[in-house]
């Protein structure tokens, strides 16, 4: 039994999946190769990811490699009901719908876990947390999992530090072919896609404040500069702050930036990054968007407490009236790129999801030999994925000669 809104939406969802598939050649090449040998035959895979078209295509590929797949969304506002319907009609088990309440979200995760998975893919750590709390009795059957995000890895590492992590977890987020492209270029583009779709306003000439200069923040700031904005970065890490300055941004404490910004984007992974004191200093019309995994970066409690009234200004734009000024919160403070747009471009998720499939293969091939820990993907997987992407892009590169290889491998060569 599936938990979806409306199976009749499947044709629209199928069209979305067909479109992204054309732009995900690395995943398609894996599907072709592994579809013949069916390495996941007899295995159940539980997936908790933003349930949109790219995710759906990866789920189908894993199914076509022999697995039984159960899937849920990793955020109540990123699930696309037509895509969920297309997957369900295609025979996958789906428990997700757009706008799930916190209780429904939990229930969808639980039902997904009830497939008794051998392998997991998680985005943000909710599925793995559930496995280690209410579903501990299933731990024994789980061969391992793969985590997509920085936030999820932070949670997993906290679990591991406390001796709580019971399964091997592959750190997909930390592979080069993930964060260099997905976190930087994917977030950089999709966040602006979300902000522009939500507001239909210009970015050029505005002051954009980016809070957090990790790989995602770097992408958001880079694209803001490209769109003609003045960019102010707020950081707590001195090395990243220095990097932001040398990349051409202004760096300021957030309370000073609060009065300057036209658009604020939080990308820190931390909570209460923008709160009461910031809101009081903001200009009329300030726009607030979050690109971090959880909706805790912009304090909605402080916004609500300060506002004399609140109302919908436009789809995905809520106006909070604070001391006569309007402050606009996009997508309820949830991931703006997924709640107000379609997530990262297909060509980018091609890399991330090829890594996910490779991570599952690695876990399965090494079943019984891996520790219960957060594990790096072997560099050979990164190289394989990069090579296939270059091939798909028709980009050729040089090879080292024998003499050059010897030179690089010797400590006393001249
Ligand atoms: N599409 C599916 N998963 C995504 C993610 N983690 N970020 C952006 N777009 C996505």
CSV table of C-alpha atoms and ligand atoms in Angstrom, one decimal:
chain,number,residue,atom,x,y,z
A,1,UNK,CA,0.0,0.0,0.0
A,2,UNK,CA,1.2,3.5,-0.9
A,3,UNK,CA,0.6,6.7,0.9
A,4,UNK,CA,0.3,9.3,-1.9
A,5,UNK,CA,-2.1,12.1,-2.7
A,6,UNK,CA,-3.4,11.2,-6.1
A,7,UNK,CA,-2.4,8.4,-8.5
A,8,UNK,CA,-4.1,10.3,-11.3
A,9,UNK,CA,-1.2,12.8,-11.3
A,10,UNK,CA,1.2,10.1,-12.5
A,11,UNK,CA,1.4,11.2,-16.2
A,12,UNK,CA,2.7,14.7,-15.2
A,13,UNK,CA,5.2,13.1,-12.9
A,14,UNK,CA,6.3,10.7,-15.5
A,15,UNK,CA,6.9,13.6,-17.9
A,16,UNK,CA,9.1,15.3,-15.3
A,17,UNK,CA,11.1,12.1,-14.8
A,18,UNK,CA,11.6,11.5,-18.5
A,19,UNK,CA,13.0,15.1,-18.8
A,20,UNK,CA,15.6,14.8,-16.1
A,21,UNK,CA,16.6,11.3,-17.3
A,22,UNK,CA,17.8,12.8,-20.5
A,23,UNK,CA,20.2,15.0,-18.5
A,24,UNK,CA,21.6,12.4,-16.2
A,25,UNK,CA,24.0,10.4,-18.4
A,26,UNK,CA,26.2,9.0,-15.6
A,27,UNK,CA,23.3,7.6,-13.7
A,28,UNK,CA,21.9,6.2,-17.0
A,29,UNK,CA,25.3,4.5,-17.8
A,30,UNK,CA,25.2,2.9,-14.4
A,31,UNK,CA,21.7,1.8,-15.0
A,32,UNK,CA,22.6,0.2,-18.3
A,33,UNK,CA,25.6,-1.6,-16.8
A,34,UNK,CA,24.1,-2.8,-13.5
A,35,UNK,CA,20.7,-3.5,-15.0
A,36,UNK,CA,22.2,-6.5,-16.6
A,37,UNK,CA,23.9,-8.0,-13.5
A,38,UNK,CA,21.2,-6.9,-10.9
A,39,UNK,CA,23.6,-6.4,-8.0
A,40,UNK,CA,20.7,-5.5,-5.6
A,41,UNK,CA,18.6,-8.6,-6.4
A,42,UNK,CA,16.9,-9.8,-3.2
A,43,UNK,CA,17.6,-6.6,-1.3
A,44,UNK,CA,15.3,-3.9,0.1
A,45,UNK,CA,16.4,-0.3,-0.1
A,46,UNK,CA,14.7,2.4,2.0
A,47,UNK,CA,15.2,6.0,0.6
A,48,UNK,CA,14.5,9.3,2.4
A,49,UNK,CA,15.2,12.1,0.0
A,50,UNK,CA,13.6,15.2,-1.5
A,51,UNK,CA,11.0,13.4,-3.6
A,52,UNK,CA,11.3,15.2,-6.9
A,53,UNK,CA,12.1,14.0,-10.4
A,54,UNK,CA,15.8,13.4,-10.1
A,55,UNK,CA,15.3,11.4,-6.9
A,56,UNK,CA,12.6,9.4,-8.6
A,57,UNK,CA,14.9,8.5,-11.5
A,58,UNK,CA,17.6,7.3,-9.1
A,59,UNK,CA,15.0,5.2,-7.2
A,60,UNK,CA,13.9,3.6,-10.5
A,61,UNK,CA,17.6,2.8,-11.4
A,62,UNK,CA,18.1,1.1,-8.0
A,63,UNK,CA,14.9,-0.8,-8.6
A,64,UNK,CA,16.1,-1.8,-12.1
A,65,UNK,CA,19.3,-3.1,-10.5
A,66,UNK,CA,17.2,-5.7,-8.7
A,67,UNK,CA,16.1,-4.0,-5.4
A,68,UNK,CA,12.7,-3.6,-3.9
A,69,UNK,CA,12.5,0.2,-3.2
A,70,UNK,CA,10.5,2.0,-0.5
A,71,UNK,CA,10.8,5.8,-0.6
A,72,UNK,CA,9.7,8.8,1.4
A,73,UNK,CA,10.4,12.6,1.3
A,74,UNK,CA,13.0,14.3,3.4
A,75,UNK,CA,11.1,17.5,3.8
A,76,UNK,CA,7.3,18.1,3.8
A,77,UNK,CA,7.5,20.9,1.3
A,78,UNK,CA,9.8,19.3,-1.3
A,79,UNK,CA,7.7,16.3,-2.2
A,80,UNK,CA,6.1,16.7,-5.6
A,81,UNK,CA,2.8,14.7,-5.6
A,82,UNK,CA,2.9,14.0,-9.3
A,83,UNK,CA,6.3,12.5,-9.1
A,84,UNK,CA,5.3,10.4,-6.1
A,85,UNK,CA,2.3,9.2,-8.1
A,86,UNK,CA,4.4,8.3,-11.1
A,87,UNK,CA,6.7,6.2,-8.9
A,88,UNK,CA,3.8,4.4,-7.2
A,89,UNK,CA,2.2,3.6,-10.5
A,90,UNK,CA,5.6,2.3,-11.7
A,91,UNK,CA,5.5,-0.2,-8.8
A,92,UNK,CA,7.7,1.3,-6.2
A,93,UNK,CA,6.5,1.7,-2.6
A,94,UNK,CA,5.9,5.4,-1.9
A,95,UNK,CA,4.9,7.1,1.4
A,96,UNK,CA,5.0,10.9,0.9
A,97,UNK,CA,2.9,13.9,0.1
A,98,UNK,CA,3.4,17.6,-0.2
A,99,UNK,CA,2.5,19.6,2.9
A,100,UNK,CA,2.7,16.6,5.3
A,101,UNK,CA,2.1,17.7,8.9
A,102,UNK,CA,4.9,16.8,11.4
A,103,UNK,CA,2.8,13.7,12.4
A,104,UNK,CA,2.2,12.6,8.8
A,105,UNK,CA,5.9,13.2,8.0
A,106,UNK,CA,6.9,10.8,10.9
A,107,UNK,CA,4.3,8.3,9.8
A,108,UNK,CA,5.6,8.3,6.2
A,109,UNK,CA,9.1,7.7,7.5
A,110,UNK,CA,7.9,4.9,9.7
A,111,UNK,CA,6.0,3.2,6.9
A,112,UNK,CA,9.1,3.4,4.7
A,113,UNK,CA,11.2,1.8,7.5
A,114,UNK,CA,8.7,-1.0,7.8
A,115,UNK,CA,9.9,-2.5,4.5
A,116,UNK,CA,12.7,-3.9,6.7
A,117,UNK,CA,15.5,-2.5,4.6
A,118,UNK,CA,19.0,-3.9,3.9
A,119,UNK,CA,20.3,-0.6,2.7
A,120,UNK,CA,19.4,3.0,3.3
A,121,UNK,CA,19.8,6.4,1.6
A,122,UNK,CA,19.2,9.3,3.8
A,123,UNK,CA,19.1,13.1,3.4
A,124,UNK,CA,19.5,15.0,6.7
A,125,UNK,CA,19.6,12.0,9.0
A,126,UNK,CA,15.9,11.5,9.9
A,127,UNK,CA,15.7,7.9,8.6
A,128,UNK,CA,18.9,6.7,10.4
A,129,UNK,CA,17.7,8.4,13.6
A,130,UNK,CA,14.4,6.6,13.4
A,131,UNK,CA,16.2,3.3,12.8
A,132,UNK,CA,18.3,3.9,15.9
A,133,UNK,CA,15.3,4.8,18.1
A,134,UNK,CA,11.9,3.3,17.4
A,135,UNK,CA,13.2,0.7,14.9
A,136,UNK,CA,16.3,-0.7,16.7
A,137,UNK,CA,14.9,-4.2,16.1
A,138,UNK,CA,15.6,-3.8,12.4
A,139,UNK,CA,19.3,-2.7,12.9
A,140,UNK,CA,20.5,-6.3,12.6
A,141,UNK,CA,19.3,-6.6,9.0
A,142,UNK,CA,20.7,-3.3,7.8
A,143,UNK,CA,24.0,-3.6,5.9
A,144,UNK,CA,24.6,0.1,5.8
A,145,UNK,CA,23.5,3.4,4.4
A,146,UNK,CA,24.6,6.5,2.6
A,147,UNK,CA,24.0,10.2,3.6
A,148,UNK,CA,23.5,13.0,1.1
A,149,UNK,CA,24.1,16.2,3.2
A,150,UNK,CA,26.4,18.1,5.4
A,151,UNK,CA,23.7,18.3,8.1
A,152,UNK,CA,23.1,14.6,8.0
A,153,UNK,CA,26.8,13.9,8.4
A,154,UNK,CA,27.0,16.3,11.4
A,155,UNK,CA,24.2,14.3,13.0
A,156,UNK,CA,25.8,10.9,12.2
A,157,UNK,CA,29.2,12.1,13.5
A,158,UNK,CA,27.5,13.2,16.8
A,159,UNK,CA,25.9,9.7,17.0
A,160,UNK,CA,29.3,8.0,16.3
A,161,UNK,CA,31.0,10.2,18.9
A,162,UNK,CA,28.5,9.0,21.5
A,163,UNK,CA,29.0,5.4,20.5
A,164,UNK,CA,25.4,5.2,19.2
A,165,UNK,CA,26.0,4.6,15.5
A,166,UNK,CA,25.4,0.9,14.8
A,167,UNK,CA,25.8,0.6,11.0
A,168,UNK,CA,28.4,1.7,8.4
A,169,UNK,CA,27.3,5.0,6.8
A,170,UNK,CA,28.9,6.3,3.6
A,171,UNK,CA,29.6,10.0,3.6
A,172,UNK,CA,28.4,10.8,0.1
A,173,UNK,CA,28.4,14.5,0.9
A,174,UNK,CA,32.1,14.5,1.4
A,175,UNK,CA,33.1,13.1,-2.0
A,176,UNK,CA,34.6,15.6,-4.4
A,177,UNK,CA,32.0,14.8,-7.0
A,178,UNK,CA,29.4,15.8,-4.5
A,179,UNK,CA,30.3,19.0,-2.7
A,180,UNK,CA,32.3,20.6,-5.4
A,181,UNK,CA,29.4,20.5,-7.8
A,182,UNK,CA,26.1,19.8,-5.8
A,183,UNK,CA,26.8,22.0,-2.8
A,184,UNK,CA,28.5,24.8,-4.7
A,185,UNK,CA,27.1,24.9,-8.2
A,186,UNK,CA,23.8,23.1,-7.4
A,187,UNK,CA,22.9,25.2,-4.4
A,188,UNK,CA,24.3,28.3,-6.1
A,189,UNK,CA,21.9,28.0,-9.0
A,190,UNK,CA,18.8,26.4,-7.3
A,191,UNK,CA,18.6,28.8,-4.4
A,192,UNK,CA,18.4,31.8,-6.9
A,193,UNK,CA,15.9,29.8,-9.0
A,194,UNK,CA,13.8,29.4,-5.8
A,195,UNK,CA,14.1,33.1,-4.8
A,196,UNK,CA,13.4,34.4,-8.2
A,197,UNK,CA,10.4,32.1,-8.8
A,198,UNK,CA,9.0,33.0,-5.4
A,199,UNK,CA,9.4,36.8,-5.7
A,200,UNK,CA,9.7,37.6,-9.4
A,201,UNK,CA,12.0,40.5,-8.3
A,202,UNK,CA,15.4,41.6,-9.6
A,203,UNK,CA,18.7,40.7,-7.9
A,204,UNK,CA,21.0,43.1,-9.7
A,205,UNK,CA,21.8,46.2,-7.6
A,206,UNK,CA,20.5,44.6,-4.4
A,207,UNK,CA,22.5,43.9,-1.3
A,208,UNK,CA,22.5,40.1,-0.6
A,209,UNK,CA,23.6,38.9,2.8
A,210,UNK,CA,24.8,35.2,2.8
A,211,UNK,CA,25.0,33.7,6.2
A,212,UNK,CA,27.4,30.8,6.2
A,213,UNK,CA,30.3,30.3,3.8
A,214,UNK,CA,30.6,26.6,3.5
A,215,UNK,CA,30.4,25.0,0.1
A,216,UNK,CA,26.7,25.8,-0.3
A,217,UNK,CA,27.2,29.4,0.9
A,218,UNK,CA,30.1,29.9,-1.5
A,219,UNK,CA,27.8,28.9,-4.4
A,220,UNK,CA,25.0,31.2,-3.3
A,221,UNK,CA,27.4,34.1,-2.9
A,222,UNK,CA,29.1,33.4,-6.3
A,223,UNK,CA,25.9,33.3,-8.2
A,224,UNK,CA,24.6,36.4,-6.3
A,225,UNK,CA,27.7,38.3,-7.6
A,226,UNK,CA,27.0,37.0,-11.1
A,227,UNK,CA,23.5,38.3,-10.9
A,228,UNK,CA,24.8,41.8,-10.1
A,229,UNK,CA,24.3,41.9,-6.3
A,230,UNK,CA,26.6,43.4,-3.7
A,231,UNK,CA,27.3,40.5,-1.4
A,232,UNK,CA,27.9,40.6,2.3
A,233,UNK,CA,29.0,37.3,4.0
A,234,UNK,CA,28.5,36.6,7.7
A,235,UNK,CA,30.7,33.8,9.2
A,236,UNK,CA,31.8,32.4,12.6
A,237,UNK,CA,34.8,30.5,11.2
A,238,UNK,CA,37.8,32.8,10.7
A,239,UNK,CA,39.3,30.8,7.8
A,240,UNK,CA,36.0,30.8,5.9
A,241,UNK,CA,35.6,34.5,6.7
A,242,UNK,CA,39.0,35.2,5.2
A,243,UNK,CA,38.1,33.1,2.2
A,244,UNK,CA,34.9,35.1,1.7
A,245,UNK,CA,36.9,38.4,1.8
A,246,UNK,CA,39.5,37.1,-0.7
A,247,UNK,CA,36.7,35.9,-3.0
A,248,UNK,CA,35.6,39.5,-3.2
A,249,UNK,CA,32.8,39.7,-0.6
A,250,UNK,CA,32.4,42.1,2.2
A,251,UNK,CA,32.4,40.3,5.6
A,252,UNK,CA,30.4,41.7,8.5
A,253,UNK,CA,28.9,40.5,11.8
A,254,UNK,CA,25.3,39.6,11.1
A,255,UNK,CA,23.8,42.4,13.3
A,256,UNK,CA,25.6,45.0,11.2
A,257,UNK,CA,24.6,43.3,8.0
A,258,UNK,CA,21.0,43.2,9.2
A,259,UNK,CA,20.4,46.9,8.4
A,260,UNK,CA,22.0,46.7,4.9
A,261,UNK,CA,20.5,43.6,3.3
A,262,UNK,CA,17.7,43.5,0.7
A,263,UNK,CA,17.8,39.7,0.5
A,264,UNK,CA,19.1,37.4,3.3
A,265,UNK,CA,20.0,33.7,2.6
A,266,UNK,CA,20.9,31.4,5.6
A,267,UNK,CA,23.1,28.5,4.7
A,268,UNK,CA,24.8,27.6,8.0
A,269,UNK,CA,23.3,24.3,9.3
A,270,UNK,CA,22.8,26.1,12.6
A,271,UNK,CA,19.7,27.4,14.4
A,272,UNK,CA,18.5,31.0,15.1
A,273,UNK,CA,21.0,32.6,12.7
A,274,UNK,CA,18.5,35.4,12.1
A,275,UNK,CA,16.4,36.4,15.1
A,276,UNK,CA,14.7,39.2,16.9
A,277,UNK,CA,17.6,41.7,17.0
A,278,UNK,CA,18.2,41.2,13.2
A,279,UNK,CA,14.5,41.6,12.3
A,280,UNK,CA,14.3,44.9,14.3
A,281,UNK,CA,17.2,46.3,12.3
A,282,UNK,CA,16.0,45.2,8.9
A,283,UNK,CA,14.8,47.6,6.1
A,284,UNK,CA,11.3,47.7,4.8
A,285,UNK,CA,10.8,44.9,2.3
A,286,UNK,CA,13.7,42.7,3.4
A,287,UNK,CA,13.4,39.2,1.9
A,288,UNK,CA,14.4,36.1,4.0
A,289,UNK,CA,15.3,32.8,2.5
A,290,UNK,CA,16.8,29.6,4.0
A,291,UNK,CA,18.9,27.1,2.1
A,292,UNK,CA,20.0,25.0,5.1
A,293,UNK,CA,18.5,21.6,5.7
A,294,UNK,CA,16.2,22.4,8.6
A,295,UNK,CA,13.7,25.4,9.0
A,296,UNK,CA,15.5,26.5,12.2
A,297,UNK,CA,18.0,29.0,10.7
A,298,UNK,CA,15.5,31.9,10.6
A,299,UNK,CA,13.6,32.1,13.9
A,300,UNK,CA,9.9,31.9,12.9
A,301,UNK,CA,9.1,32.2,16.6
A,302,UNK,CA,10.7,35.6,16.8
A,303,UNK,CA,9.1,36.7,13.6
A,304,UNK,CA,5.7,35.7,14.8
A,305,UNK,CA,6.3,37.3,18.3
A,306,UNK,CA,7.3,40.6,16.7
A,307,UNK,CA,4.7,40.8,14.0
A,308,UNK,CA,1.5,42.7,14.5
A,309,UNK,CA,0.1,40.8,11.5
A,310,UNK,CA,1.1,38.2,9.1
A,311,UNK,CA,-0.4,37.3,5.7
A,312,UNK,CA,0.4,35.6,2.4
A,313,UNK,CA,1.8,38.1,-0.1
A,314,UNK,CA,2.2,35.7,-2.9
A,315,UNK,CA,2.6,31.9,-3.2
A,316,UNK,CA,5.6,31.0,-1.1
A,317,UNK,CA,5.9,34.5,0.3
A,318,UNK,CA,4.6,35.4,3.8
A,319,UNK,CA,4.6,39.0,4.9
A,320,UNK,CA,5.3,39.8,8.6
A,321,UNK,CA,4.4,43.3,9.6
A,322,UNK,CA,6.9,44.4,12.3
A,323,UNK,CA,6.6,48.0,13.6
A,324,UNK,CA,5.2,49.2,10.3
A,325,UNK,CA,7.7,47.4,8.1
A,326,UNK,CA,7.1,44.3,5.9
A,327,UNK,CA,9.6,41.5,6.2
A,328,UNK,CA,9.0,38.7,3.7
A,329,UNK,CA,9.8,35.1,4.6
A,330,UNK,CA,10.0,32.7,1.6
A,331,UNK,CA,8.8,29.1,1.7
A,332,UNK,CA,8.1,29.1,5.4
A,333,UNK,CA,11.8,29.2,6.1
A,334,UNK,CA,12.2,25.7,4.6
A,335,UNK,CA,14.8,24.9,1.9
A,336,UNK,CA,13.9,27.6,-0.7
A,337,UNK,CA,15.5,25.7,-3.6
A,338,UNK,CA,13.3,22.7,-3.1
A,339,UNK,CA,10.1,24.3,-1.6
A,340,UNK,CA,9.9,27.1,-4.2
A,341,UNK,CA,11.7,25.4,-7.1
A,342,UNK,CA,12.7,21.9,-8.2
A,343,UNK,CA,16.0,21.5,-6.4
A,344,UNK,CA,19.4,21.3,-8.1
A,345,UNK,CA,19.8,21.0,-11.9
A,346,UNK,CA,19.6,17.5,-13.3
A,347,UNK,CA,23.2,17.5,-14.6
A,348,UNK,CA,24.4,18.1,-11.0
A,349,UNK,CA,22.2,15.5,-9.3
A,350,UNK,CA,23.5,13.1,-12.0
A,351,UNK,CA,26.8,13.2,-10.1
A,352,UNK,CA,25.4,13.1,-6.6
A,353,UNK,CA,23.0,10.2,-7.3
A,354,UNK,CA,25.6,8.2,-9.3
A,355,UNK,CA,27.7,8.4,-6.1
A,356,UNK,CA,24.7,7.2,-4.1
A,357,UNK,CA,24.3,4.1,-6.2
A,358,UNK,CA,28.1,3.5,-6.1
A,359,UNK,CA,28.0,3.9,-2.3
A,360,UNK,CA,25.2,1.2,-2.0
A,361,UNK,CA,27.2,-1.1,-4.2
A,362,UNK,CA,30.3,-0.6,-2.1
A,363,UNK,CA,28.3,-1.3,1.1
A,364,UNK,CA,26.9,-4.5,-0.3
A,365,UNK,CA,30.1,-5.7,-1.8
A,366,UNK,CA,31.9,-5.2,1.5
A,367,UNK,CA,29.0,-6.5,3.7
A,368,UNK,CA,30.4,-7.8,7.0
A,369,UNK,CA,33.8,-6.1,6.6
A,370,UNK,CA,32.9,-2.5,7.3
A,371,UNK,CA,32.8,-0.9,10.8
A,372,UNK,CA,29.8,0.9,12.2
A,373,UNK,CA,31.2,4.3,11.5
A,374,UNK,CA,30.9,7.3,9.1
A,375,UNK,CA,33.0,6.2,6.1
A,376,UNK,CA,34.6,8.1,3.2
A,377,UNK,CA,33.9,6.9,-0.3
A,378,UNK,CA,37.0,5.4,-1.8
A,379,UNK,CA,38.7,7.9,-4.2
A,380,UNK,CA,38.3,5.4,-7.0
A,381,UNK,CA,34.5,6.0,-6.9
A,382,UNK,CA,35.0,9.7,-7.3
A,383,UNK,CA,37.3,9.2,-10.2
A,384,UNK,CA,34.9,6.7,-11.9
A,385,UNK,CA,32.0,9.2,-11.6
A,386,UNK,CA,34.1,12.1,-12.9
A,387,UNK,CA,35.4,10.1,-15.8
A,388,UNK,CA,32.0,9.1,-16.9
A,389,UNK,CA,30.7,12.7,-16.6
A,390,UNK,CA,33.7,13.9,-18.7
A,391,UNK,CA,32.9,11.3,-21.3
A,392,UNK,CA,29.3,12.3,-21.4
A,393,UNK,CA,30.4,15.9,-21.9
A,394,UNK,CA,32.8,14.9,-24.6
A,395,UNK,CA,35.7,16.4,-22.7
A,396,UNK,CA,39.0,14.6,-23.2
A,397,UNK,CA,42.0,15.0,-20.8
A,398,UNK,CA,45.7,14.1,-20.8
A,399,UNK,CA,47.3,11.0,-19.4
A,400,UNK,CA,50.6,10.9,-17.5
A,401,UNK,CA,53.5,9.3,-19.4
A,402,UNK,CA,55.4,6.4,-17.7
A,403,UNK,CA,58.3,8.8,-17.0
A,404,UNK,CA,56.0,11.4,-15.4
A,405,UNK,CA,54.3,8.7,-13.3
A,406,UNK,CA,57.8,7.6,-12.0
A,407,UNK,CA,58.8,11.2,-11.4
A,408,UNK,CA,55.7,11.8,-9.3
A,409,UNK,CA,56.1,8.6,-7.4
A,410,UNK,CA,59.8,9.1,-6.5
A,411,UNK,CA,61.1,11.1,-3.5
A,412,UNK,CA,64.6,11.7,-4.9
A,413,UNK,CA,63.9,12.3,-8.6
A,414,UNK,CA,65.4,15.3,-10.4
B,1,LIG,N1,17.1,17.0,-5.3
B,1,LIG,C1,17.0,15.8,-4.7
B,1,LIG,N2,17.8,15.9,-3.5
B,1,LIG,C2,18.3,17.1,-3.5
B,1,LIG,C3,19.1,17.8,-2.6
B,1,LIG,N3,19.5,17.3,-1.5
B,1,LIG,N4,19.4,19.1,-2.9
B,1,LIG,C4,18.9,19.7,-4.0
B,1,LIG,N5,18.1,19.1,-4.9
B,1,LIG,C5,17.8,17.8,-4.6
